[in-house]
């Protein structure tokens, strides 16, 4: 069993910054790709950024140049540094990860966190 827990959300002014974190715990042998998704009221969940175990990253066009995804594989923690925040960034942000639980079983299972609220407003 694996749990993902997000933290770092809150209320910020337009142009401000915020740093989100996600920590995975439980039965973990390794984690492949981790990523951040977000969902605003009345809209579908969308991909924000991903990061592979080797450090390769991808970003949605709407956040390129403003957000930075990173991870620390020693403690199974992922981060999202958000700068120059805009009101349209307001959403619940979710952590996502593909987790391998066993050395002898080459199988990955996808997990989601509970989400953390980010609100950008004057």
mmCIF file of N, CA and C in Angstrom:
data_model
loop_
_atom_site.group_PDB
_atom_site.id
_atom_site.type_symbol
_atom_site.label_atom_id
_atom_site.label_comp_id
_atom_site.label_asym_id
_atom_site.label_seq_id
_atom_site.Cartn_x
_atom_site.Cartn_y
_atom_site.Cartn_z
ATOM 1 N N UNK A 1 0.844 -1.187 0.000
ATOM 2 C CA UNK A 1 0.000 0.000 0.000
ATOM 3 C C UNK A 1 0.883 1.242 0.000
ATOM 4 N N UNK A 2 0.494 2.239 -0.800
ATOM 5 C CA UNK A 2 1.257 3.471 -0.953
ATOM 6 C C UNK A 2 0.340 4.664 -0.728
ATOM 7 N N UNK A 3 0.876 5.689 -0.061
ATOM 8 C CA UNK A 3 0.150 6.931 0.156
ATOM 9 C C UNK A 3 0.947 8.101 -0.396
ATOM 10 N N UNK A 4 0.256 9.047 -1.035
ATOM 11 C CA UNK A 4 0.846 10.289 -1.502
ATOM 12 C C UNK A 4 0.191 11.437 -0.747
ATOM 13 N N UNK A 5 0.997 12.317 -0.161
ATOM 14 C CA UNK A 5 0.472 13.429 0.627
ATOM 15 C C UNK A 5 1.061 14.734 0.113
ATOM 16 N N UNK A 6 0.180 15.664 -0.311
ATOM 17 C CA UNK A 6 0.602 16.975 -0.784
ATOM 18 C C UNK A 6 0.549 17.999 0.342
ATOM 19 N N UNK A 7 1.355 19.051 0.214
ATOM 20 C CA UNK A 7 1.324 20.163 1.145
ATOM 21 C C UNK A 7 1.869 21.411 0.461
ATOM 22 N N UNK A 8 1.650 22.577 1.072
ATOM 23 C CA UNK A 8 2.204 23.814 0.568
ATOM 24 C C UNK A 8 1.229 24.741 -0.120
ATOM 25 N N UNK A 9 -0.018 24.327 -0.290
ATOM 26 C CA UNK A 9 -1.002 25.183 -0.925
ATOM 27 C C UNK A 9 -1.399 26.344 -0.030
ATOM 28 N N UNK A 10 -2.108 27.313 -0.623
ATOM 29 C CA UNK A 10 -2.544 28.462 0.140
ATOM 30 C C UNK A 10 -3.040 29.583 -0.748
ATOM 31 N N UNK A 11 -3.223 30.764 -0.144
ATOM 32 C CA UNK A 11 -3.692 31.959 -0.834
ATOM 33 C C UNK A 11 -2.523 32.895 -1.087
ATOM 34 N N UNK A 12 -2.347 33.313 -2.351
ATOM 35 C CA UNK A 12 -1.262 34.226 -2.719
ATOM 36 C C UNK A 12 -1.782 35.306 -3.656
ATOM 37 N N UNK A 13 -1.066 36.440 -3.696
ATOM 38 C CA UNK A 13 -1.389 37.527 -4.611
ATOM 39 C C UNK A 13 -0.902 37.213 -6.019
ATOM 40 N N UNK A 14 -1.548 37.763 -7.058
ATOM 41 C CA UNK A 14 -1.011 37.613 -8.410
ATOM 42 C C UNK A 14 0.436 38.090 -8.473
ATOM 43 N N UNK A 15 1.276 37.312 -9.169
ATOM 44 C CA UNK A 15 2.695 37.613 -9.239
ATOM 45 C C UNK A 15 3.510 36.984 -8.131
ATOM 46 N N UNK A 16 2.859 36.397 -7.149
ATOM 47 C CA UNK A 16 3.540 35.775 -6.037
ATOM 48 C C UNK A 16 4.035 34.381 -6.352
ATOM 49 N N UNK A 17 4.622 33.728 -5.333
ATOM 50 C CA UNK A 17 5.204 32.402 -5.493
ATOM 51 C C UNK A 17 4.690 31.454 -4.421
ATOM 52 N N UNK A 18 4.746 30.166 -4.745
ATOM 53 C CA UNK A 18 4.326 29.123 -3.830
ATOM 54 C C UNK A 18 5.099 27.860 -4.176
ATOM 55 N N UNK A 19 5.408 27.042 -3.169
ATOM 56 C CA UNK A 19 6.113 25.786 -3.393
ATOM 57 C C UNK A 19 5.300 24.628 -2.825
ATOM 58 N N UNK A 20 4.900 23.705 -3.692
ATOM 59 C CA UNK A 20 4.161 22.524 -3.288
ATOM 60 C C UNK A 20 5.112 21.347 -3.107
ATOM 61 N N UNK A 21 4.760 20.433 -2.212
ATOM 62 C CA UNK A 21 5.530 19.214 -2.035
ATOM 63 C C UNK A 21 4.599 18.007 -2.001
ATOM 64 N N UNK A 22 5.137 16.848 -2.376
ATOM 65 C CA UNK A 22 4.405 15.591 -2.346
ATOM 66 C C UNK A 22 5.353 14.508 -1.871
ATOM 67 N N UNK A 23 4.978 13.806 -0.808
ATOM 68 C CA UNK A 23 5.799 12.740 -0.259
ATOM 69 C C UNK A 23 5.079 11.401 -0.376
ATOM 70 N N UNK A 24 5.765 10.409 -0.939
ATOM 71 C CA UNK A 24 5.235 9.054 -1.060
ATOM 72 C C UNK A 24 5.748 8.196 0.085
ATOM 73 N N UNK A 25 4.863 7.380 0.658
ATOM 74 C CA UNK A 25 5.247 6.488 1.743
ATOM 75 C C UNK A 25 4.536 5.152 1.593
ATOM 76 N N UNK A 26 5.021 4.136 2.316
ATOM 77 C CA UNK A 26 4.444 2.808 2.245
ATOM 78 C C UNK A 26 5.435 1.803 1.687
ATOM 79 N N UNK A 27 4.923 0.772 1.011
ATOM 80 C CA UNK A 27 5.765 -0.274 0.432
ATOM 81 C C UNK A 27 6.244 0.182 -0.942
ATOM 82 N N UNK A 28 7.493 0.635 -1.001
ATOM 83 C CA UNK A 28 8.048 1.216 -2.223
ATOM 84 C C UNK A 28 9.412 0.612 -2.523
ATOM 85 N N UNK A 29 9.548 0.033 -3.715
ATOM 86 C CA UNK A 29 10.854 -0.389 -4.203
ATOM 87 C C UNK A 29 11.468 0.716 -5.058
ATOM 88 N N UNK A 30 10.663 1.275 -5.949
ATOM 89 C CA UNK A 30 11.112 2.384 -6.771
ATOM 90 C C UNK A 30 9.902 3.135 -7.310
ATOM 91 N N UNK A 31 10.126 4.372 -7.747
ATOM 92 C CA UNK A 31 9.090 5.189 -8.357
ATOM 93 C C UNK A 31 9.576 5.646 -9.720
ATOM 94 N N UNK A 32 8.763 5.399 -10.746
ATOM 95 C CA UNK A 32 9.112 5.842 -12.084
ATOM 96 C C UNK A 32 8.701 7.320 -12.238
ATOM 97 N N UNK A 33 7.722 7.595 -13.073
ATOM 98 C CA UNK A 33 7.320 8.976 -13.311
ATOM 99 C C UNK A 33 6.445 9.511 -12.180
ATOM 100 N N UNK A 34 6.717 10.745 -11.757
ATOM 101 C CA UNK A 34 5.859 11.487 -10.843
ATOM 102 C C UNK A 34 5.394 12.749 -11.555
ATOM 103 N N UNK A 35 4.244 13.277 -11.144
ATOM 104 C CA UNK A 35 3.752 14.470 -11.802
ATOM 105 C C UNK A 35 2.737 15.231 -10.982
ATOM 106 N N UNK A 36 2.429 16.432 -11.458
ATOM 107 C CA UNK A 36 1.417 17.288 -10.865
ATOM 108 C C UNK A 36 0.299 17.521 -11.865
ATOM 109 N N UNK A 37 -0.942 17.416 -11.398
ATOM 110 C CA UNK A 37 -2.133 17.755 -12.162
ATOM 111 C C UNK A 37 -2.932 18.778 -11.365
ATOM 112 N N UNK A 38 -3.836 19.503 -12.023
ATOM 113 C CA UNK A 38 -4.672 20.457 -11.312
ATOM 114 C C UNK A 38 -6.086 20.440 -11.885
ATOM 115 N N UNK A 39 -7.045 20.836 -11.044
ATOM 116 C CA UNK A 39 -8.435 20.887 -11.450
ATOM 117 C C UNK A 39 -9.105 22.115 -10.848
ATOM 118 N N UNK A 40 -9.609 22.988 -11.716
ATOM 119 C CA UNK A 40 -10.354 24.165 -11.299
ATOM 120 C C UNK A 40 -11.841 23.840 -11.274
ATOM 121 N N UNK A 41 -12.644 24.592 -10.493
ATOM 122 C CA UNK A 41 -14.087 24.337 -10.437
ATOM 123 C C UNK A 41 -14.728 24.373 -11.816
ATOM 124 N N UNK A 42 -15.516 23.349 -12.135
ATOM 125 C CA UNK A 42 -16.213 23.288 -13.408
ATOM 126 C C UNK A 42 -15.359 22.884 -14.591
ATOM 127 N N UNK A 43 -14.104 22.530 -14.367
ATOM 128 C CA UNK A 43 -13.208 22.145 -15.449
ATOM 129 C C UNK A 43 -12.641 20.751 -15.209
ATOM 130 N N UNK A 44 -12.125 20.138 -16.278
ATOM 131 C CA UNK A 44 -11.511 18.824 -16.171
ATOM 132 C C UNK A 44 -10.103 18.930 -15.597
ATOM 133 N N UNK A 45 -9.654 17.842 -14.988
ATOM 134 C CA UNK A 45 -8.297 17.792 -14.471
ATOM 135 C C UNK A 45 -7.306 17.833 -15.635
ATOM 136 N N UNK A 46 -6.238 18.623 -15.490
ATOM 137 C CA UNK A 46 -5.258 18.771 -16.544
ATOM 138 C C UNK A 46 -3.847 18.539 -16.024
ATOM 139 N N UNK A 47 -2.985 18.076 -16.916
ATOM 140 C CA UNK A 47 -1.583 17.860 -16.581
ATOM 141 C C UNK A 47 -0.865 19.191 -16.439
ATOM 142 N N UNK A 48 -0.060 19.327 -15.386
ATOM 143 C CA UNK A 48 0.748 20.518 -15.163
ATOM 144 C C UNK A 48 2.207 20.248 -15.516
ATOM 145 N N UNK A 49 2.790 19.188 -14.938
ATOM 146 C CA UNK A 49 4.192 18.874 -15.167
ATOM 147 C C UNK A 49 4.470 17.440 -14.749
ATOM 148 N N UNK A 50 5.482 16.817 -15.368
ATOM 149 C CA UNK A 50 5.924 15.478 -14.992
ATOM 150 C C UNK A 50 7.437 15.451 -14.859
ATOM 151 N N UNK A 51 7.921 14.465 -14.092
ATOM 152 C CA UNK A 51 9.355 14.280 -13.902
ATOM 153 C C UNK A 51 9.643 12.787 -13.778
ATOM 154 N N UNK A 52 10.531 12.254 -14.626
ATOM 155 C CA UNK A 52 10.908 10.849 -14.558
ATOM 156 C C UNK A 52 11.927 10.628 -13.451
ATOM 157 N N UNK A 53 12.205 9.357 -13.153
ATOM 158 C CA UNK A 53 13.183 9.030 -12.123
ATOM 159 C C UNK A 53 14.572 9.523 -12.487
ATOM 160 N N UNK A 54 14.840 9.678 -13.787
ATOM 161 C CA UNK A 54 16.121 10.172 -14.250
ATOM 162 C C UNK A 54 16.217 11.682 -14.343
ATOM 163 N N UNK A 55 15.110 12.385 -14.075
ATOM 164 C CA UNK A 55 15.131 13.833 -14.058
ATOM 165 C C UNK A 55 14.611 14.527 -15.303
ATOM 166 N N UNK A 56 14.105 13.780 -16.285
ATOM 167 C CA UNK A 56 13.523 14.402 -17.472
ATOM 168 C C UNK A 56 12.174 15.018 -17.127
ATOM 169 N N UNK A 57 11.919 16.238 -17.610
ATOM 170 C CA UNK A 57 10.708 16.967 -17.247
ATOM 171 C C UNK A 57 9.890 17.370 -18.465
ATOM 172 N N UNK A 58 8.582 17.527 -18.251
ATOM 173 C CA UNK A 58 7.653 18.052 -19.242
ATOM 174 C C UNK A 58 6.702 19.014 -18.551
ATOM 175 N N UNK A 59 6.279 20.069 -19.268
ATOM 176 C CA UNK A 59 5.395 21.083 -18.717
ATOM 177 C C UNK A 59 4.261 21.399 -19.673
ATOM 178 N N UNK A 60 3.112 21.735 -19.103
ATOM 179 C CA UNK A 60 2.034 22.287 -19.900
ATOM 180 C C UNK A 60 2.455 23.660 -20.423
ATOM 181 N N UNK A 61 1.992 24.016 -21.623
ATOM 182 C CA UNK A 61 2.368 25.298 -22.210
ATOM 183 C C UNK A 61 2.001 26.480 -21.308
ATOM 184 N N UNK A 62 0.913 26.359 -20.571
ATOM 185 C CA UNK A 62 0.430 27.455 -19.747
ATOM 186 C C UNK A 62 1.332 27.780 -18.558
ATOM 187 N N UNK A 63 2.239 26.861 -18.188
ATOM 188 C CA UNK A 63 3.092 27.084 -17.019
ATOM 189 C C UNK A 63 4.572 27.125 -17.357
ATOM 190 N N UNK A 64 4.947 26.901 -18.602
ATOM 191 C CA UNK A 64 6.357 26.917 -19.001
ATOM 192 C C UNK A 64 6.995 28.264 -18.690
ATOM 193 N N UNK A 65 8.173 28.211 -18.091
ATOM 194 C CA UNK A 65 8.879 29.421 -17.723
ATOM 195 C C UNK A 65 8.505 29.972 -16.372
ATOM 196 N N UNK A 66 7.412 29.491 -15.782
ATOM 197 C CA UNK A 66 6.956 29.970 -14.481
ATOM 198 C C UNK A 66 7.043 28.899 -13.396
ATOM 199 N N UNK A 67 6.777 27.634 -13.757
ATOM 200 C CA UNK A 67 6.785 26.532 -12.797
ATOM 201 C C UNK A 67 8.015 25.657 -13.017
ATOM 202 N N UNK A 68 8.517 25.047 -11.935
ATOM 203 C CA UNK A 68 9.633 24.118 -12.010
ATOM 204 C C UNK A 68 9.329 22.884 -11.172
ATOM 205 N N UNK A 69 9.380 21.705 -11.799
ATOM 206 C CA UNK A 69 9.163 20.450 -11.086
ATOM 207 C C UNK A 69 10.513 19.820 -10.761
ATOM 208 N N UNK A 70 10.618 19.209 -9.592
ATOM 209 C CA UNK A 70 11.844 18.536 -9.186
ATOM 210 C C UNK A 70 11.493 17.416 -8.213
ATOM 211 N N UNK A 71 12.470 16.546 -7.927
ATOM 212 C CA UNK A 71 12.222 15.452 -6.992
ATOM 213 C C UNK A 71 13.508 15.041 -6.295
ATOM 214 N N UNK A 72 13.340 14.500 -5.091
ATOM 215 C CA UNK A 72 14.433 13.968 -4.297
ATOM 216 C C UNK A 72 14.164 12.478 -4.117
ATOM 217 N N UNK A 73 14.889 11.631 -4.836
ATOM 218 C CA UNK A 73 14.646 10.193 -4.807
ATOM 219 C C UNK A 73 15.104 9.526 -3.510
ATOM 220 N N UNK A 74 15.876 10.227 -2.684
ATOM 221 C CA UNK A 74 16.327 9.650 -1.424
ATOM 222 C C UNK A 74 15.213 9.596 -0.392
ATOM 223 N N UNK A 75 14.223 10.482 -0.494
ATOM 224 C CA UNK A 75 13.104 10.481 0.441
ATOM 225 C C UNK A 75 11.751 10.441 -0.255
ATOM 226 N N UNK A 76 11.731 10.120 -1.551
ATOM 227 C CA UNK A 76 10.496 9.969 -2.328
ATOM 228 C C UNK A 76 9.608 11.211 -2.255
ATOM 229 N N UNK A 77 10.226 12.365 -2.412
ATOM 230 C CA UNK A 77 9.511 13.630 -2.353
ATOM 231 C C UNK A 77 9.651 14.393 -3.666
ATOM 232 N N UNK A 78 8.546 14.974 -4.130
ATOM 233 C CA UNK A 78 8.508 15.765 -5.349
ATOM 234 C C UNK A 78 8.053 17.182 -5.007
ATOM 235 N N UNK A 79 8.542 18.163 -5.774
ATOM 236 C CA UNK A 79 8.224 19.558 -5.528
ATOM 237 C C UNK A 79 7.722 20.241 -6.796
ATOM 238 N N UNK A 80 6.939 21.293 -6.604
ATOM 239 C CA UNK A 80 6.530 22.163 -7.694
ATOM 240 C C UNK A 80 6.717 23.601 -7.237
ATOM 241 N N UNK A 81 7.742 24.265 -7.774
ATOM 242 C CA UNK A 81 7.980 25.669 -7.488
ATOM 243 C C UNK A 81 7.176 26.500 -8.475
ATOM 244 N N UNK A 82 6.261 27.321 -7.973
ATOM 245 C CA UNK A 82 5.368 28.114 -8.805
ATOM 246 C C UNK A 82 5.682 29.592 -8.612
ATOM 247 N N UNK A 83 6.111 30.252 -9.684
ATOM 248 C CA UNK A 83 6.430 31.676 -9.660
ATOM 249 C C UNK A 83 5.513 32.432 -10.609
ATOM 250 N N UNK A 84 5.459 33.749 -10.443
ATOM 251 C CA UNK A 84 4.633 34.617 -11.297
ATOM 252 C C UNK A 84 3.218 34.080 -11.423
ATOM 253 N N UNK A 85 2.621 33.757 -10.301
ATOM 254 C CA UNK A 85 1.302 33.130 -10.296
ATOM 255 C C UNK A 85 0.224 34.069 -10.833
ATOM 256 N N UNK A 86 -0.734 33.470 -11.536
ATOM 257 C CA UNK A 86 -1.843 34.187 -12.143
ATOM 258 C C UNK A 86 -3.161 33.672 -11.574
ATOM 259 N N UNK A 87 -4.233 34.479 -11.623
ATOM 260 C CA UNK A 87 -5.532 33.996 -11.135
ATOM 261 C C UNK A 87 -5.972 32.693 -11.804
ATOM 262 N N UNK A 88 -5.628 32.488 -13.069
ATOM 263 C CA UNK A 88 -6.008 31.272 -13.768
ATOM 264 C C UNK A 88 -5.262 30.029 -13.287
ATOM 265 N N UNK A 89 -4.261 30.204 -12.415
ATOM 266 C CA UNK A 89 -3.591 29.070 -11.791
ATOM 267 C C UNK A 89 -4.380 28.520 -10.605
ATOM 268 N N UNK A 90 -5.438 29.208 -10.199
ATOM 269 C CA UNK A 90 -6.252 28.766 -9.076
ATOM 270 C C UNK A 90 -6.874 27.403 -9.370
ATOM 271 N N UNK A 91 -6.616 26.421 -8.491
ATOM 272 C CA UNK A 91 -7.100 25.058 -8.687
ATOM 273 C C UNK A 91 -6.679 24.205 -7.496
ATOM 274 N N UNK A 92 -7.220 22.994 -7.441
ATOM 275 C CA UNK A 92 -6.695 21.974 -6.544
ATOM 276 C C UNK A 92 -5.592 21.239 -7.291
ATOM 277 N N UNK A 93 -4.417 21.154 -6.682
ATOM 278 C CA UNK A 93 -3.264 20.516 -7.298
ATOM 279 C C UNK A 93 -3.064 19.123 -6.711
ATOM 280 N N UNK A 94 -2.927 18.120 -7.599
ATOM 281 C CA UNK A 94 -2.829 16.726 -7.202
ATOM 282 C C UNK A 94 -1.474 16.130 -7.573
ATOM 283 N N UNK A 95 -0.925 15.333 -6.672
ATOM 284 C CA UNK A 95 0.290 14.572 -6.909
ATOM 285 C C UNK A 95 -0.062 13.224 -7.519
ATOM 286 N N UNK A 96 0.761 12.750 -8.458
ATOM 287 C CA UNK A 96 0.550 11.470 -9.121
ATOM 288 C C UNK A 96 1.887 10.748 -9.262
ATOM 289 N N UNK A 97 1.881 9.404 -9.083
ATOM 290 C CA UNK A 97 3.125 8.651 -9.164
ATOM 291 C C UNK A 97 2.886 7.217 -9.606
ATOM 292 N N UNK A 98 3.835 6.676 -10.387
ATOM 293 C CA UNK A 98 3.859 5.262 -10.761
ATOM 294 C C UNK A 98 4.856 4.562 -9.851
ATOM 295 N N UNK A 99 4.361 3.621 -9.011
ATOM 296 C CA UNK A 99 5.157 3.019 -7.946
ATOM 297 C C UNK A 99 5.349 1.521 -8.180
ATOM 298 N N UNK A 100 6.603 1.058 -8.051
ATOM 299 C CA UNK A 100 6.935 -0.363 -8.043
ATOM 300 C C UNK A 100 7.157 -0.785 -6.603
ATOM 301 N N UNK A 101 6.404 -1.802 -6.144
ATOM 302 C CA UNK A 101 6.421 -2.196 -4.739
ATOM 303 C C UNK A 101 7.402 -3.316 -4.421
ATOM 304 N N UNK A 102 7.809 -4.113 -5.421
ATOM 305 C CA UNK A 102 8.585 -5.326 -5.160
ATOM 306 C C UNK A 102 9.797 -5.444 -6.072
ATOM 307 N N UNK A 103 10.892 -6.005 -5.520
ATOM 308 C CA UNK A 103 12.091 -6.284 -6.303
ATOM 309 C C UNK A 103 11.858 -7.404 -7.307
ATOM 310 N N UNK A 104 11.069 -8.427 -6.929
ATOM 311 C CA UNK A 104 10.862 -9.592 -7.783
ATOM 312 C C UNK A 104 9.681 -9.433 -8.742
ATOM 313 N N UNK A 105 8.801 -8.463 -8.498
ATOM 314 C CA UNK A 105 7.653 -8.237 -9.368
ATOM 315 C C UNK A 105 7.822 -6.904 -10.093
ATOM 316 N N UNK A 106 8.080 -6.993 -11.399
ATOM 317 C CA UNK A 106 8.281 -5.802 -12.209
ATOM 318 C C UNK A 106 6.918 -5.243 -12.628
ATOM 319 N N UNK A 107 6.253 -4.588 -11.680
ATOM 320 C CA UNK A 107 4.913 -4.057 -11.886
ATOM 321 C C UNK A 107 4.790 -2.673 -11.254
ATOM 322 N N UNK A 108 4.246 -1.728 -12.012
ATOM 323 C CA UNK A 108 4.024 -0.380 -11.513
ATOM 324 C C UNK A 108 2.537 -0.117 -11.350
ATOM 325 N N UNK A 109 2.172 0.558 -10.253
ATOM 326 C CA UNK A 109 0.797 0.924 -9.961
ATOM 327 C C UNK A 109 0.710 2.437 -9.816
ATOM 328 N N UNK A 110 -0.330 3.030 -10.402
ATOM 329 C CA UNK A 110 -0.503 4.475 -10.360
ATOM 330 C C UNK A 110 -1.281 4.906 -9.122
ATOM 331 N N UNK A 111 -0.791 5.952 -8.432
ATOM 332 C CA UNK A 111 -1.431 6.472 -7.229
ATOM 333 C C UNK A 111 -1.665 7.970 -7.345
ATOM 334 N N UNK A 112 -2.699 8.454 -6.628
ATOM 335 C CA UNK A 112 -3.037 9.875 -6.552
ATOM 336 C C UNK A 112 -3.073 10.340 -5.101
ATOM 337 N N UNK A 113 -2.671 11.590 -4.869
ATOM 338 C CA UNK A 113 -2.826 12.203 -3.567
ATOM 339 C C UNK A 113 -4.200 12.825 -3.406
ATOM 340 N N UNK A 114 -4.463 13.386 -2.233
ATOM 341 C CA UNK A 114 -5.755 13.998 -1.935
ATOM 342 C C UNK A 114 -5.911 15.395 -2.525
ATOM 343 N N UNK A 115 -4.821 16.057 -2.819
ATOM 344 C CA UNK A 115 -4.855 17.377 -3.412
ATOM 345 C C UNK A 115 -4.633 18.487 -2.398
ATOM 346 N N UNK A 116 -4.132 19.625 -2.885
ATOM 347 C CA UNK A 116 -3.947 20.807 -2.055
ATOM 348 C C UNK A 116 -4.429 22.036 -2.828
ATOM 349 N N UNK A 117 -5.155 22.921 -2.149
ATOM 350 C CA UNK A 117 -5.774 24.079 -2.795
ATOM 351 C C UNK A 117 -4.775 25.206 -2.992
ATOM 352 N N UNK A 118 -4.735 25.738 -4.211
ATOM 353 C CA UNK A 118 -3.956 26.937 -4.528
ATOM 354 C C UNK A 118 -4.919 28.006 -5.026
ATOM 355 N N UNK A 119 -4.921 29.165 -4.361
ATOM 356 C CA UNK A 119 -5.793 30.264 -4.747
ATOM 357 C C UNK A 119 -4.957 31.506 -5.004
ATOM 358 N N UNK A 120 -5.076 32.077 -6.205
ATOM 359 C CA UNK A 120 -4.341 33.282 -6.593
ATOM 360 C C UNK A 120 -5.357 34.402 -6.771
ATOM 361 N N UNK A 121 -5.336 35.380 -5.871
ATOM 362 C CA UNK A 121 -6.348 36.434 -5.876
ATOM 363 C C UNK A 121 -5.832 37.670 -5.152
ATOM 364 N N UNK A 122 -6.352 38.848 -5.569
ATOM 365 C CA UNK A 122 -6.052 40.097 -4.889
ATOM 366 C C UNK A 122 -6.924 40.287 -3.660
#
